[in-house]
JSON list of N, CA and C in Angstrom, two decimals:
[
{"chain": "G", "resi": 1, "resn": "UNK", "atom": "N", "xyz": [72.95, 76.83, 65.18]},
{"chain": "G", "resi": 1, "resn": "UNK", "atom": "CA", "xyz": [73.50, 75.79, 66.02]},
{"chain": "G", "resi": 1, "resn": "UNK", "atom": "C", "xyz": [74.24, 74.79, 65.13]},
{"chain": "G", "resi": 2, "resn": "UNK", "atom": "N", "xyz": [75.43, 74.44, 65.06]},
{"chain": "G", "resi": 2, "resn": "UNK", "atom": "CA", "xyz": [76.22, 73.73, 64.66]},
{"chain": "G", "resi": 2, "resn": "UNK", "atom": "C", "xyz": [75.82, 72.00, 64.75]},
{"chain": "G", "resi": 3, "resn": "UNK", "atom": "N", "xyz": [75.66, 71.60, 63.69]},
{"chain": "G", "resi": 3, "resn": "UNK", "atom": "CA", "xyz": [74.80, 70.20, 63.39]},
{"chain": "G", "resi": 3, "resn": "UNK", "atom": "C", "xyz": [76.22, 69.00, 63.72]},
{"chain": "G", "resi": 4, "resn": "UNK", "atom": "N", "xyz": [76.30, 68.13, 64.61]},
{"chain": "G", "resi": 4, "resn": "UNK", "atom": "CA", "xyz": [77.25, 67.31, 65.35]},
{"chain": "G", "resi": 4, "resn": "UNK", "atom": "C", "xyz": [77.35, 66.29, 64.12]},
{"chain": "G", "resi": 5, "resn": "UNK", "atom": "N", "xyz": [79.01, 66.16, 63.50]},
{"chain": "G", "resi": 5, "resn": "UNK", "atom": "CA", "xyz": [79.45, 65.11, 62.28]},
{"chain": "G", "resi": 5, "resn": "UNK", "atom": "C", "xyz": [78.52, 63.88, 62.86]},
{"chain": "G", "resi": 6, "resn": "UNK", "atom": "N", "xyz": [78.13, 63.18, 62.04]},
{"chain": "G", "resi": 6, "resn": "UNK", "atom": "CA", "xyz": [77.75, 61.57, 61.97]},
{"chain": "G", "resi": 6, "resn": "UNK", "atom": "C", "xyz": [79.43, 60.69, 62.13]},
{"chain": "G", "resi": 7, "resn": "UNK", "atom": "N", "xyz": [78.77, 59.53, 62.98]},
{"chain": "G", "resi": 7, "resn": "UNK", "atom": "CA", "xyz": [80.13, 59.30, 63.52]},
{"chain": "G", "resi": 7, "resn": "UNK", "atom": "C", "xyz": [80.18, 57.72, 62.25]},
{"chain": "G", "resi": 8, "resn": "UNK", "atom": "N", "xyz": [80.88, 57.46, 61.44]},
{"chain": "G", "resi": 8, "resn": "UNK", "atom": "CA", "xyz": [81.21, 56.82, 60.57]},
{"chain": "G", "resi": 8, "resn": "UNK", "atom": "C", "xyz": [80.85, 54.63, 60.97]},
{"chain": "G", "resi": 9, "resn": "UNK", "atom": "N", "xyz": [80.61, 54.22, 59.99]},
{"chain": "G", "resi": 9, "resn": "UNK", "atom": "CA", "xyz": [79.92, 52.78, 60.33]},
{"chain": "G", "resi": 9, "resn": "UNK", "atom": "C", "xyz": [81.17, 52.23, 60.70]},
{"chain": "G", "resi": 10, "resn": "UNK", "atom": "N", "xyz": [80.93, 51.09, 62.20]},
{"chain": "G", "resi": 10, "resn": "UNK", "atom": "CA", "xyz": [82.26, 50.09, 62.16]},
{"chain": "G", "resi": 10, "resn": "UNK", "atom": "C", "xyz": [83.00, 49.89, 61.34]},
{"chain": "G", "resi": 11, "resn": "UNK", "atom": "N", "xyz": [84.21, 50.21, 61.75]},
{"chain": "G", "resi": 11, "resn": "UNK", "atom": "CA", "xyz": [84.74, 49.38, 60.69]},
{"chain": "G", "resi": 11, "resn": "UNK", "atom": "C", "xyz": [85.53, 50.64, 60.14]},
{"chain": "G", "resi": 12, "resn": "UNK", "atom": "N", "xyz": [84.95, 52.12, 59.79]},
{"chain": "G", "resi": 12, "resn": "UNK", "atom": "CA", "xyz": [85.41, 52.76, 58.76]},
{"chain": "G", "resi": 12, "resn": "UNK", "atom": "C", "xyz": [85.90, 53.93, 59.41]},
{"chain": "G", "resi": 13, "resn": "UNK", "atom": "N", "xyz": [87.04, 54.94, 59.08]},
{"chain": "G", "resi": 13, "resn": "UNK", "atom": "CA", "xyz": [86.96, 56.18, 59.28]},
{"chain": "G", "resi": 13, "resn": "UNK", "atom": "C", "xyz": [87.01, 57.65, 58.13]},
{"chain": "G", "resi": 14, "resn": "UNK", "atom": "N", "xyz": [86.28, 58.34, 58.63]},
{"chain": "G", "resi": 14, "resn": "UNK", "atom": "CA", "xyz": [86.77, 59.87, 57.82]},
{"chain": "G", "resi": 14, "resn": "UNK", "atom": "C", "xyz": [87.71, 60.00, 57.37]},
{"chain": "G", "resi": 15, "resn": "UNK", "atom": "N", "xyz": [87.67, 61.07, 56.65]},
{"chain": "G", "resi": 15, "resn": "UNK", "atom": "CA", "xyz": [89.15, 61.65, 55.61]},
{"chain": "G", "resi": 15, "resn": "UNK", "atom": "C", "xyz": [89.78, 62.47, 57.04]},
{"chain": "G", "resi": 16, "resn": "UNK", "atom": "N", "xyz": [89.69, 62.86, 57.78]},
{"chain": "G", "resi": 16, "resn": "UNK", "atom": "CA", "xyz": [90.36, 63.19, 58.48]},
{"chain": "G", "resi": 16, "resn": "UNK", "atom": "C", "xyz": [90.95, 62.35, 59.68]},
{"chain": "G", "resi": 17, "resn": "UNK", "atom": "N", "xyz": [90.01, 61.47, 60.02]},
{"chain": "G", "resi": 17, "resn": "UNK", "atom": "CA", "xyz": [90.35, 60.30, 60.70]},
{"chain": "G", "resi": 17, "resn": "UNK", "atom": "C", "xyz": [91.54, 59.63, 60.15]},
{"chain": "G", "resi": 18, "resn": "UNK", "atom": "N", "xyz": [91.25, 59.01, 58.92]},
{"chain": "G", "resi": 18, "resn": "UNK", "atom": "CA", "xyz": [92.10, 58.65, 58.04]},
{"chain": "G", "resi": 18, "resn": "UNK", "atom": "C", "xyz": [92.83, 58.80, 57.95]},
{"chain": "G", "resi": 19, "resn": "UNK", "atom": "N", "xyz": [93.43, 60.20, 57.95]},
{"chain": "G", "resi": 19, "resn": "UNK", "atom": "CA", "xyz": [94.81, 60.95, 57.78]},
{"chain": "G", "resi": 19, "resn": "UNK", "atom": "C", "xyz": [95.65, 60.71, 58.78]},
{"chain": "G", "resi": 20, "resn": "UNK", "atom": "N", "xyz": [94.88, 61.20, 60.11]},
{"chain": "G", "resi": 20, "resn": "UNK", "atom": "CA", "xyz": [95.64, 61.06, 61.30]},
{"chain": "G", "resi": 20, "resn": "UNK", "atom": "C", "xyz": [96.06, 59.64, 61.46]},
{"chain": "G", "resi": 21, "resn": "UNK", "atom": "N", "xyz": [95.37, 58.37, 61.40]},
{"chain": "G", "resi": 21, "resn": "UNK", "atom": "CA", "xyz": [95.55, 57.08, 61.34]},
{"chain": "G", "resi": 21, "resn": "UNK", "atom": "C", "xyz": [96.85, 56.69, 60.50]},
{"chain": "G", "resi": 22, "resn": "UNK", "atom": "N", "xyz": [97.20, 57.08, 59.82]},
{"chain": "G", "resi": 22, "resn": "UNK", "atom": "CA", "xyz": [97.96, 57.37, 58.41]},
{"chain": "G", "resi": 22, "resn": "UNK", "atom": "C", "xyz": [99.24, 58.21, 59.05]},
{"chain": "G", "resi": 23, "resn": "UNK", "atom": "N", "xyz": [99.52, 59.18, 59.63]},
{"chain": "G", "resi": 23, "resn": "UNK", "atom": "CA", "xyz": [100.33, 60.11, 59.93]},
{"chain": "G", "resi": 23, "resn": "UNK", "atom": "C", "xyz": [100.41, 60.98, 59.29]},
{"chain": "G", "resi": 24, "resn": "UNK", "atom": "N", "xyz": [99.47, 61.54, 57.85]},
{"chain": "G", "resi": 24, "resn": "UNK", "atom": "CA", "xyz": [99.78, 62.20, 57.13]},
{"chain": "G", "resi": 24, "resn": "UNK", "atom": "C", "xyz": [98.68, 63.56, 57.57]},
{"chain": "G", "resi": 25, "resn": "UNK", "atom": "N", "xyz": [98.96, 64.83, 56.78]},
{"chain": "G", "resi": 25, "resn": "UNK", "atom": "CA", "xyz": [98.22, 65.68, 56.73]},
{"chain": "G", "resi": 25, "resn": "UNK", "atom": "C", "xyz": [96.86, 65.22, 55.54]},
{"chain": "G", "resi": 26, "resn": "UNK", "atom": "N", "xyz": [95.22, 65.73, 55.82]},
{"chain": "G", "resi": 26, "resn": "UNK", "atom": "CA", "xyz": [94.39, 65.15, 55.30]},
{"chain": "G", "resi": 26, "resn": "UNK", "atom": "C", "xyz": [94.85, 66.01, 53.73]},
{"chain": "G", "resi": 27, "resn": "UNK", "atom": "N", "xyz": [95.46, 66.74, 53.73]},
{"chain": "G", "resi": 27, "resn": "UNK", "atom": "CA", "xyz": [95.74, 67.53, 52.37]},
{"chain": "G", "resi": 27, "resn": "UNK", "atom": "C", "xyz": [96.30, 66.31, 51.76]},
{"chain": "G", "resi": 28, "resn": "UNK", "atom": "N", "xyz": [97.21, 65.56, 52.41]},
{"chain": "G", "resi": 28, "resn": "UNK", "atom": "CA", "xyz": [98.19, 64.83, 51.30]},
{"chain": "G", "resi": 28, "resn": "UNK", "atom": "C", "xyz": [96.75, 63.57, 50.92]},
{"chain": "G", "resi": 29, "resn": "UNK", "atom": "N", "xyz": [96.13, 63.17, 51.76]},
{"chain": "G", "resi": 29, "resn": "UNK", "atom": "CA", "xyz": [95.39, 61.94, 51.67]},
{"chain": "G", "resi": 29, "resn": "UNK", "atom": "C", "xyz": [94.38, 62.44, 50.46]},
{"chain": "G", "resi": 30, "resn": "UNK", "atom": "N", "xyz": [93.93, 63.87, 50.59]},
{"chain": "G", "resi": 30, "resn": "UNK", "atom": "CA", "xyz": [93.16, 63.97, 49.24]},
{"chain": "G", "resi": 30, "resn": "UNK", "atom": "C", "xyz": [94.16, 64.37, 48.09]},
{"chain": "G", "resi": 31, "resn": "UNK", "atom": "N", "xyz": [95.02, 64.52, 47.87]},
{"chain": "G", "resi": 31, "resn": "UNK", "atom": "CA", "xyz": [96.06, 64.61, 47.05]},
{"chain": "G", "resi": 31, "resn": "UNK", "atom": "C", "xyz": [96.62, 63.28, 46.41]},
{"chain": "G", "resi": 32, "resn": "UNK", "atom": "N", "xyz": [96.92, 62.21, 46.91]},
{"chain": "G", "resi": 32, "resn": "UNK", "atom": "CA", "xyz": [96.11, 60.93, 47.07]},
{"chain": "G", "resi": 32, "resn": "UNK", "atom": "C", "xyz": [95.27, 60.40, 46.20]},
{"chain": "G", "resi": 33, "resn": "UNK", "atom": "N", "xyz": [94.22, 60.60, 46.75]},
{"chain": "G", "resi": 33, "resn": "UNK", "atom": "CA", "xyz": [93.16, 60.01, 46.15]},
{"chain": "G", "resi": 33, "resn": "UNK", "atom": "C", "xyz": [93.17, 60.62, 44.64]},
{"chain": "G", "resi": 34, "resn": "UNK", "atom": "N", "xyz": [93.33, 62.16, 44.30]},
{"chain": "G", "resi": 34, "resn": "UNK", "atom": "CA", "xyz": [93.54, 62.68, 43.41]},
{"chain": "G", "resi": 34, "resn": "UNK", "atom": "C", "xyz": [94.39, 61.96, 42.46]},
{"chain": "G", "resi": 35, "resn": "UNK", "atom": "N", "xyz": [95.22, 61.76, 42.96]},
{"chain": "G", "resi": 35, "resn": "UNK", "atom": "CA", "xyz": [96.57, 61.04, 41.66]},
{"chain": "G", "resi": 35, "resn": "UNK", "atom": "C", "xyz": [96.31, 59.54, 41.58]},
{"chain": "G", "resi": 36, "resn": "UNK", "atom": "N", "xyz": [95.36, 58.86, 42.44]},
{"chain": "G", "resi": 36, "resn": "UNK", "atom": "CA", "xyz": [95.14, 57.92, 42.21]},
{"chain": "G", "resi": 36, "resn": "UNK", "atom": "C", "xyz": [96.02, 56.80, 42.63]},
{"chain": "G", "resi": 37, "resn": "UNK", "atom": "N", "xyz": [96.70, 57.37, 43.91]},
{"chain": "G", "resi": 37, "resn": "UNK", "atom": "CA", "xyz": [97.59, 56.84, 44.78]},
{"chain": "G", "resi": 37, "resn": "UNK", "atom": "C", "xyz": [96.89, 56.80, 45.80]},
{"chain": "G", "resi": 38, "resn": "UNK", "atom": "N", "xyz": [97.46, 55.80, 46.79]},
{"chain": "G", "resi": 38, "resn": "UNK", "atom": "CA", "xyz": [96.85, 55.70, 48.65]},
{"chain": "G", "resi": 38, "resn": "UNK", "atom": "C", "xyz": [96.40, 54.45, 48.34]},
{"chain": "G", "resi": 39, "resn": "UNK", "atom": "N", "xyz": [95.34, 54.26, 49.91]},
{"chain": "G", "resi": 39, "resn": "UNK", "atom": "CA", "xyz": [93.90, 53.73, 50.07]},
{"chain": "G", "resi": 39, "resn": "UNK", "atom": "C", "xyz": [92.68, 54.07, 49.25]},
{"chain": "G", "resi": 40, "resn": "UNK", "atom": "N", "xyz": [92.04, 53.13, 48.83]},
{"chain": "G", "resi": 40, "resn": "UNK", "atom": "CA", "xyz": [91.19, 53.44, 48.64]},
{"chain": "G", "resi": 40, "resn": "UNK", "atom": "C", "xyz": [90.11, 53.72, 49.42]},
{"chain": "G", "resi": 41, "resn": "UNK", "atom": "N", "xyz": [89.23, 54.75, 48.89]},
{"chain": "G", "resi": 41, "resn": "UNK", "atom": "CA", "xyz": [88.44, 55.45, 49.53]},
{"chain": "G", "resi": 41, "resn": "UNK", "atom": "C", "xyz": [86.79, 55.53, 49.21]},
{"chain": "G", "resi": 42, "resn": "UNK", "atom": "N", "xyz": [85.62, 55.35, 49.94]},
{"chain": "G", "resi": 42, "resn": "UNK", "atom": "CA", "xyz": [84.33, 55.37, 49.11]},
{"chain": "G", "resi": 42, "resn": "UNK", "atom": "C", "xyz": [83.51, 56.50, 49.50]},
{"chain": "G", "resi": 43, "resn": "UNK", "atom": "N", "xyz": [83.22, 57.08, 48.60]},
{"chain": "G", "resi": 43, "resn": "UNK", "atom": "CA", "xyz": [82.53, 58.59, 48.28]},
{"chain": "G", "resi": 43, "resn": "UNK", "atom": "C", "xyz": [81.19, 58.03, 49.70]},
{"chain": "G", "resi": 44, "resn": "UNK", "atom": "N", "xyz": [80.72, 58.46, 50.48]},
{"chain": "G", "resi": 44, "resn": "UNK", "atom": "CA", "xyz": [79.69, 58.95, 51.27]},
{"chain": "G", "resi": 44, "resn": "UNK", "atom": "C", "xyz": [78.84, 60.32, 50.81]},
{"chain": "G", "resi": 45, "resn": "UNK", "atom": "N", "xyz": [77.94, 59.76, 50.84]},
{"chain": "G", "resi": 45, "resn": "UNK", "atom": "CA", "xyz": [76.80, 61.21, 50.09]},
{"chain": "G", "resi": 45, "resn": "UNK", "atom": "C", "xyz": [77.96, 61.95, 48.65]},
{"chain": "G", "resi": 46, "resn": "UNK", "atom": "N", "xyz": [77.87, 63.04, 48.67]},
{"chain": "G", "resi": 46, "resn": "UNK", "atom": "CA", "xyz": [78.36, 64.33, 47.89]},
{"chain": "G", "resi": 46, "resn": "UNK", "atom": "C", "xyz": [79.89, 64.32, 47.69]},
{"chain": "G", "resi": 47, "resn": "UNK", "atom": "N", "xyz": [80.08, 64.69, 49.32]},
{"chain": "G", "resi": 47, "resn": "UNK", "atom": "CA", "xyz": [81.49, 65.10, 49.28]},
{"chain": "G", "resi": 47, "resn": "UNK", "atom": "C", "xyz": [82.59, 64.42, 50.27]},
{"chain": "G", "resi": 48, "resn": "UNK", "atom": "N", "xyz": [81.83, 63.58, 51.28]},
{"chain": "G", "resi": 48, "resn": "UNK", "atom": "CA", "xyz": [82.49, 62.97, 51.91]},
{"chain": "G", "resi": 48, "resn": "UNK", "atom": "C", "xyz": [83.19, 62.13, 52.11]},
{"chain": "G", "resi": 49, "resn": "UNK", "atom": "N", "xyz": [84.34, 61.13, 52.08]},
{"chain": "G", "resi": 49, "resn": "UNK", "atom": "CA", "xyz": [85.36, 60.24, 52.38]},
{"chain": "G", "resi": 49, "resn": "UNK", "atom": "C", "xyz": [85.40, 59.71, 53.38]},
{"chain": "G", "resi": 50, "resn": "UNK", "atom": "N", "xyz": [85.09, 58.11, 53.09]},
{"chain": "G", "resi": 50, "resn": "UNK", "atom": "CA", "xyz": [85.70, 57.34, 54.59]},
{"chain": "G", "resi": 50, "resn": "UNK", "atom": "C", "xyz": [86.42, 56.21, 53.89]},
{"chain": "G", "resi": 51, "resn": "UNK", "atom": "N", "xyz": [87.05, 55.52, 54.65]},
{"chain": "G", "resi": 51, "resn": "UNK", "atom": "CA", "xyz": [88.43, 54.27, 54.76]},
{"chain": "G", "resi": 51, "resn": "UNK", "atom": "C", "xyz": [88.00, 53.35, 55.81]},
{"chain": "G", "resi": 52, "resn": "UNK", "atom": "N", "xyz": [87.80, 52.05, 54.78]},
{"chain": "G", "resi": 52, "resn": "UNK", "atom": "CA", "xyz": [87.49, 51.07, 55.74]},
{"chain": "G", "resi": 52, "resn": "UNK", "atom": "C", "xyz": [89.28, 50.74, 56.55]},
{"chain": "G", "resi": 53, "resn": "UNK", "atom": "N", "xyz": [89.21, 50.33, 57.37]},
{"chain": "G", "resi": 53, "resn": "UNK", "atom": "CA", "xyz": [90.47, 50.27, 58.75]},
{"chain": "G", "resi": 53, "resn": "UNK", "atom": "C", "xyz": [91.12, 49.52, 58.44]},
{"chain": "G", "resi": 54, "resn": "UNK", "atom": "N", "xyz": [90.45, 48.24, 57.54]},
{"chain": "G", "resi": 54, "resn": "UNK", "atom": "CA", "xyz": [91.07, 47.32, 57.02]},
{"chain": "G", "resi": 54, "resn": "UNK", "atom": "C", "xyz": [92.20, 47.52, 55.79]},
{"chain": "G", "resi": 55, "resn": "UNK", "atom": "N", "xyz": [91.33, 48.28, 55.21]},
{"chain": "G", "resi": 55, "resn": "UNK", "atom": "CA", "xyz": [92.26, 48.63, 53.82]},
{"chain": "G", "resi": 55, "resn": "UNK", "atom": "C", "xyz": [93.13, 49.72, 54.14]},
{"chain": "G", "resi": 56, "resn": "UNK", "atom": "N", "xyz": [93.10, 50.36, 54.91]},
{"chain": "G", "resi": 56, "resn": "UNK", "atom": "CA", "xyz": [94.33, 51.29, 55.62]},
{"chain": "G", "resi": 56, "resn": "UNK", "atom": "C", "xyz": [95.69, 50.27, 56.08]},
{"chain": "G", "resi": 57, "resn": "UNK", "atom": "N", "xyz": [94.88, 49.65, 57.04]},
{"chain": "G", "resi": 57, "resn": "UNK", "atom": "CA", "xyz": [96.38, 48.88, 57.25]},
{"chain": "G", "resi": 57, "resn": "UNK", "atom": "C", "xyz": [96.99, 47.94, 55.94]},
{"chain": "G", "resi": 58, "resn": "UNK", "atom": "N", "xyz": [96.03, 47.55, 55.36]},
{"chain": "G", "resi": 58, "resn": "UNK", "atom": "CA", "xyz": [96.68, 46.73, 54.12]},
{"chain": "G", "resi": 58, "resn": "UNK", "atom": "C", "xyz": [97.68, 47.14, 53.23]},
{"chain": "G", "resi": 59, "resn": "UNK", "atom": "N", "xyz": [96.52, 48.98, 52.83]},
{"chain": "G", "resi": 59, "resn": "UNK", "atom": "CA", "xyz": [97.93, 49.84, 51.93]},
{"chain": "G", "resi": 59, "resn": "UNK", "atom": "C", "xyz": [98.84, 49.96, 52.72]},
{"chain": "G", "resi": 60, "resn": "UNK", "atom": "N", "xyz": [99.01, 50.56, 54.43]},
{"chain": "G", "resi": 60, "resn": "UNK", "atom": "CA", "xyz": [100.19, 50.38, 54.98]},
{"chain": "G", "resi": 60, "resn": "UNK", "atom": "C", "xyz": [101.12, 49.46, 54.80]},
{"chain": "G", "resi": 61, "resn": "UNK", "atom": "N", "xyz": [100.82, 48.33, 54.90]},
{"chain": "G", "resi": 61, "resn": "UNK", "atom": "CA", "xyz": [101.82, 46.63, 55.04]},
{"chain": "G", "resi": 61, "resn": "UNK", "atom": "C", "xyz": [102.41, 46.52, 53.66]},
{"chain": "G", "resi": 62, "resn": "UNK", "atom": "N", "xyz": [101.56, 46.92, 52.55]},
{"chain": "G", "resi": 62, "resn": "UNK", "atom": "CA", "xyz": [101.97, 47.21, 51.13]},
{"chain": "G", "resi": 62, "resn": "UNK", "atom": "C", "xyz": [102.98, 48.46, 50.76]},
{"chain": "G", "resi": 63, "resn": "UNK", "atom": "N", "xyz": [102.58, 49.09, 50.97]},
{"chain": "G", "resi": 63, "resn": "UNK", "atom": "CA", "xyz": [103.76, 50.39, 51.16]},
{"chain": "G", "resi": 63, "resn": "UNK", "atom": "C", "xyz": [105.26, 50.23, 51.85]},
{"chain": "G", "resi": 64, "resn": "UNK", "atom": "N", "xyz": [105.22, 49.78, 53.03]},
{"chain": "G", "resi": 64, "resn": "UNK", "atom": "CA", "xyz": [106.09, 49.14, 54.14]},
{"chain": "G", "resi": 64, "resn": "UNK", "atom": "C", "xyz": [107.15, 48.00, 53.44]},
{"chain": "G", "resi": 65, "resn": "UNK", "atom": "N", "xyz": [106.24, 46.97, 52.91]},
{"chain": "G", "resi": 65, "resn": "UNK", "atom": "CA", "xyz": [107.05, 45.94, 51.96]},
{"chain": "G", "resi": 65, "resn": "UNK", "atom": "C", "xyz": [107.45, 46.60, 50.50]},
{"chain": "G", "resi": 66, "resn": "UNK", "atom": "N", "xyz": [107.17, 47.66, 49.74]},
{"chain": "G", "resi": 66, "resn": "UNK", "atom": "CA", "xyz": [107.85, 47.56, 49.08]},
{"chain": "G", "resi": 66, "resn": "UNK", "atom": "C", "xyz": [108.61, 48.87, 49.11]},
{"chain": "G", "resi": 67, "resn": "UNK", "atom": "N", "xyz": [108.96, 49.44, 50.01]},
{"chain": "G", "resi": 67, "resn": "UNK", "atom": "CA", "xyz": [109.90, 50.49, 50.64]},
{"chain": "G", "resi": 67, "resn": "UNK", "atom": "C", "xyz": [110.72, 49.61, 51.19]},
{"chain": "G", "resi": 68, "resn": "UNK", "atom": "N", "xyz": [111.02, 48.36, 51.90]},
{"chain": "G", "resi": 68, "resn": "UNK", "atom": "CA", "xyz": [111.61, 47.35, 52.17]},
{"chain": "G", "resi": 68, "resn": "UNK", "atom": "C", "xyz": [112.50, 46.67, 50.74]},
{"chain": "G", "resi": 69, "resn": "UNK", "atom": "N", "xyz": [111.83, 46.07, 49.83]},
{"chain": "G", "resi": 69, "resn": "UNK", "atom": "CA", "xyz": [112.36, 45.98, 48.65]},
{"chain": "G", "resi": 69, "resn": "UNK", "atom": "C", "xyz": [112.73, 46.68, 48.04]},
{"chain": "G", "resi": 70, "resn": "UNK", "atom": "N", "xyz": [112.68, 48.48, 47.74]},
{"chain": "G", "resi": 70, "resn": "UNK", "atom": "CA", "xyz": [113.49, 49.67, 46.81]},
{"chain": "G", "resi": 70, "resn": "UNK", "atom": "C", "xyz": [114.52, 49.40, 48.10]},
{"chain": "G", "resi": 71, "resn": "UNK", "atom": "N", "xyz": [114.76, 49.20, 49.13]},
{"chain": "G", "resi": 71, "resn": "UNK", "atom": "CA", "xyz": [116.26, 49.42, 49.77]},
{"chain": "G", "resi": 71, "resn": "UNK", "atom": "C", "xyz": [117.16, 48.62, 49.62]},
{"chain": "G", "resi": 72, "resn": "UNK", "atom": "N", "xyz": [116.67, 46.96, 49.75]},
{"chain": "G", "resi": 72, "resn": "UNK", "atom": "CA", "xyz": [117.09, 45.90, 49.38]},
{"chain": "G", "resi": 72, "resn": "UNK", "atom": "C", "xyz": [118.07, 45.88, 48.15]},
{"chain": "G", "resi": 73, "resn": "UNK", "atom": "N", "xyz": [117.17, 46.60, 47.23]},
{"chain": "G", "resi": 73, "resn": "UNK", "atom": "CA", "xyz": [117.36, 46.30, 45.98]},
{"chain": "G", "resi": 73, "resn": "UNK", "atom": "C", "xyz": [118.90, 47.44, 45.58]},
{"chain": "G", "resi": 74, "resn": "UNK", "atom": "N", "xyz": [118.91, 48.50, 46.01]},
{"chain": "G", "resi": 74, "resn": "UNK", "atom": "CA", "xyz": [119.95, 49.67, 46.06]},
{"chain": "G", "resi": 74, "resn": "UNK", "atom": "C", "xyz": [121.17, 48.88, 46.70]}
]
């Protein structure tokens, strides 16, 4: 019988949550984290990934402004 995901604390979502929140595929978000680019992310148990909601939109607004400034600047 297939054991039902734990649903993540206020506030936070999954690496897959994450992704979708994000628009990206969860491949790129751990690809990401790998290079030491994105959101940051905090290890849950072993292997798992969640993103507090807050710091999602933050790297968004950060990303946003300075994709705003490389155009500016061209």
């Amino acid at each position: 019988m297939p054991t039902k995901a734990k649903t993540p604390p206020k506030g936070w979502l999954w690496s897959e949550e994450a992704a979708d929140y994000l628009g990206v595929c969860v491949t790129t978000l751990y690809r990401w984290r790998r290079d030491g680019y994105g959101p940051q992310g905090k290890l849950h148990g072993r292997r798992r990934y969640r993103y507090k909601i807050a710091d999602l939109n933050a790297w968004m607004g950060v990303t946003a402004e300075s994709a705003d400034l490389e155009l500016a600047a061209a």
